[in-house]
Short mmCIF file of C-alpha atoms in Angstrom, two decimals:
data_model
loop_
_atom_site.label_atom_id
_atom_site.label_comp_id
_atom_site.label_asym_id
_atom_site.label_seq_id
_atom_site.Cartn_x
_atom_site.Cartn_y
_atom_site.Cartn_z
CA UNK M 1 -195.89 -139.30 100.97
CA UNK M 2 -196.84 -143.09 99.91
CA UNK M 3 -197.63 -144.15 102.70
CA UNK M 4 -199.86 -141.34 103.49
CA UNK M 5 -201.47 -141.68 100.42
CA UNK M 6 -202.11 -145.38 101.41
CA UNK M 7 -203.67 -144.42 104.33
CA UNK M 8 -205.87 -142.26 102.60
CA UNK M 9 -207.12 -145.13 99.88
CA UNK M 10 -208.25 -147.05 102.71
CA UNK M 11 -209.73 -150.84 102.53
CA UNK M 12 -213.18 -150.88 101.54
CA UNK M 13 -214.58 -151.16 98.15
CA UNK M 14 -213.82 -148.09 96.49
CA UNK M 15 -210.10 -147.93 97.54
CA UNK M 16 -208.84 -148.90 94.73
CA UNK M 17 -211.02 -146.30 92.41
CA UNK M 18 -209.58 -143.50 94.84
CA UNK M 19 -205.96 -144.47 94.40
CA UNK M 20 -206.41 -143.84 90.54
CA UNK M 21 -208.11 -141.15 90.67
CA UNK M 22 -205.59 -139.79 92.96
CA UNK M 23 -202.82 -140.67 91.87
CA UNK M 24 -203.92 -139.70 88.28
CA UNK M 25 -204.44 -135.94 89.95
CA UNK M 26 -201.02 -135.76 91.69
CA UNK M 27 -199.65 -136.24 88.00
CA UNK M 28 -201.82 -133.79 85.85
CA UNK M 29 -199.94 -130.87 86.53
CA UNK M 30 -196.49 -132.46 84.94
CA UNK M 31 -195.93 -130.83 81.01
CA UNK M 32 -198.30 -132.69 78.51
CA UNK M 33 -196.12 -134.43 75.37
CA UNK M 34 -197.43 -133.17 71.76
CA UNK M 35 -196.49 -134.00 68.51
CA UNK M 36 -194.87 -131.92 66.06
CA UNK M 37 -193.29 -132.52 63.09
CA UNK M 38 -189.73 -131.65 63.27
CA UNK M 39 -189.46 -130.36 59.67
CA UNK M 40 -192.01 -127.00 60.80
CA UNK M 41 -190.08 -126.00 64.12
CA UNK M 42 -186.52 -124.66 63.65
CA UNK M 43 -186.01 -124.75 67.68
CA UNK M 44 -183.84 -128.40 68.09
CA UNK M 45 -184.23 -127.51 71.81
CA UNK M 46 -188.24 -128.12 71.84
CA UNK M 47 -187.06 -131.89 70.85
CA UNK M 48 -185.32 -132.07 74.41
CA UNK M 49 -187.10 -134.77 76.91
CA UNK M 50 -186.68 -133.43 80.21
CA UNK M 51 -186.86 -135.78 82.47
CA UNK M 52 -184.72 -138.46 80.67
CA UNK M 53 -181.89 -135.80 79.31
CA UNK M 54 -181.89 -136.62 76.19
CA UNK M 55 -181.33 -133.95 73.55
CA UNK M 56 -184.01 -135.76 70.30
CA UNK M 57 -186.57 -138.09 71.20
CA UNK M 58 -189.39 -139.12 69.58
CA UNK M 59 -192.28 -141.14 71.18
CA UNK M 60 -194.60 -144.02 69.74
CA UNK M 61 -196.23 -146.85 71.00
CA UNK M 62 -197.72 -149.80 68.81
CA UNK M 63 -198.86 -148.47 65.18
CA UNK M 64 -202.19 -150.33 65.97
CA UNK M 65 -203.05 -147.85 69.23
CA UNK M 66 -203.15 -144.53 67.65
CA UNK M 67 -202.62 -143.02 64.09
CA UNK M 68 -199.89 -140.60 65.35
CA UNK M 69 -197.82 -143.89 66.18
CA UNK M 70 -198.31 -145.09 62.65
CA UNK M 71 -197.16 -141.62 61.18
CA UNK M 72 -193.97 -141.50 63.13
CA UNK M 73 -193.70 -145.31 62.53
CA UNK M 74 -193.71 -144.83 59.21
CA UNK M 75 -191.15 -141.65 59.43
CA UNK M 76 -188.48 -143.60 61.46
CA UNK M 77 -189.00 -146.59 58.87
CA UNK M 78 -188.48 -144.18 56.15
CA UNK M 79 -185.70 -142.48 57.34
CA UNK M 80 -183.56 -145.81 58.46
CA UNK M 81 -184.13 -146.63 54.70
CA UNK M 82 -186.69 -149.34 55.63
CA UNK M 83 -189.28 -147.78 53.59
CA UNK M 84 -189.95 -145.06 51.26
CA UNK M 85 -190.70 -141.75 52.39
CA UNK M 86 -193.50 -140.93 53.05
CA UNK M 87 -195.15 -138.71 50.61
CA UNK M 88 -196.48 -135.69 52.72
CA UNK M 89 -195.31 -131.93 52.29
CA UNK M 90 -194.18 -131.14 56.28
CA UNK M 91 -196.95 -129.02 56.50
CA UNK M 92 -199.34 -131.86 56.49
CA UNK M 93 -197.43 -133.57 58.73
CA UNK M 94 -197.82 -130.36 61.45
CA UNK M 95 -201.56 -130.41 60.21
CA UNK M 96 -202.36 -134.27 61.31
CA UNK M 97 -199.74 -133.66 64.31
CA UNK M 98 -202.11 -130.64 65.32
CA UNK M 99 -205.61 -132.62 64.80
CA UNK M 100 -204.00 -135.30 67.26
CA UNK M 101 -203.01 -132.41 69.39
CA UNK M 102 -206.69 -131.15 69.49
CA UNK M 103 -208.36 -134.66 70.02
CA UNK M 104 -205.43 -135.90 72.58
CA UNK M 105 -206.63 -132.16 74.45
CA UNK M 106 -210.20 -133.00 74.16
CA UNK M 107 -209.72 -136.44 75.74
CA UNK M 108 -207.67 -135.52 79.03
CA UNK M 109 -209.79 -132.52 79.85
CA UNK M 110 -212.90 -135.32 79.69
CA UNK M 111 -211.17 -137.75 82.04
CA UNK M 112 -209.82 -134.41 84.20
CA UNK M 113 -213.61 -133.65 84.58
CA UNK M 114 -214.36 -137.28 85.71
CA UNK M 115 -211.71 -137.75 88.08
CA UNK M 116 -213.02 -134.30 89.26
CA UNK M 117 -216.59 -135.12 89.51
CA UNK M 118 -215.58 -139.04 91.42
CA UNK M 119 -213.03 -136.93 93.76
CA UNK M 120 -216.31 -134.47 94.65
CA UNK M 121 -218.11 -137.21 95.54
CA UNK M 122 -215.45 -139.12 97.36
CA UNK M 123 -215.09 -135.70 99.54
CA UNK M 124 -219.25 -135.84 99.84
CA UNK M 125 -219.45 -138.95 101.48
CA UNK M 126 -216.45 -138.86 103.09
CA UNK M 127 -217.08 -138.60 106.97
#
């Protein structure tokens, strides 16, 4: 599969751009993470990650990237005793969880329509 894919990048210019775009559309149909707070859902098996096996996990990347890292940096602080708790009802939590649902949504389907649109025009001039 790779190295039919590589063949299909080529050398010129915009090989590089294709591979992305590509590889970024091989990958789009694989389950989408969202946030939750685990106080609203009463399911423990919705806090399974699949593909590592693991039966909780949460996910964060540096608090300075996105606000839902801060929240659940803040939460894993609090609840290793680092910090106080945080002072939000669990429905709040959900309520900022779902808002970073919403705009997380909004910002794939954007960069789903412009690998569409490049791959359309890759195909168009394409001999």
């Amino acid at each position: 599969f790779q190295k039919s894919l590589s063949e299909t990048f080529g050398a010129d210019k915009y090989s590089r751009a294709r591979k992305e775009v590509l590889t970024y559309m091989f990958s789009r149909p694989m389950q989408v993470a969202l946030y939750f707070c685990t106080g609203v859902l009463d399911n423990e098996t919705l806090f399974h990650h699949y593909a590592l096996n693991v039966p909780f996990y949460t996910h964060f990347t540096s608090p300075i990237r996105r606000y839902a890292d801060i929240v659940v940096h803040r939460l894993l602080s609090a609840s290793l005793g680092a910090r106080s708790p945080i002072k939000m009802e669990k429905e709040a939590i959900q309520k900022q969880a779902d808002h970073c649902n919403d705009r997380k949504m909004a910002s794939k389907r954007v960069q789903e329509l412009s690998a569409d649109l490049f791959f359309s025009i890759f195909v168009r001039v394409r001999p």
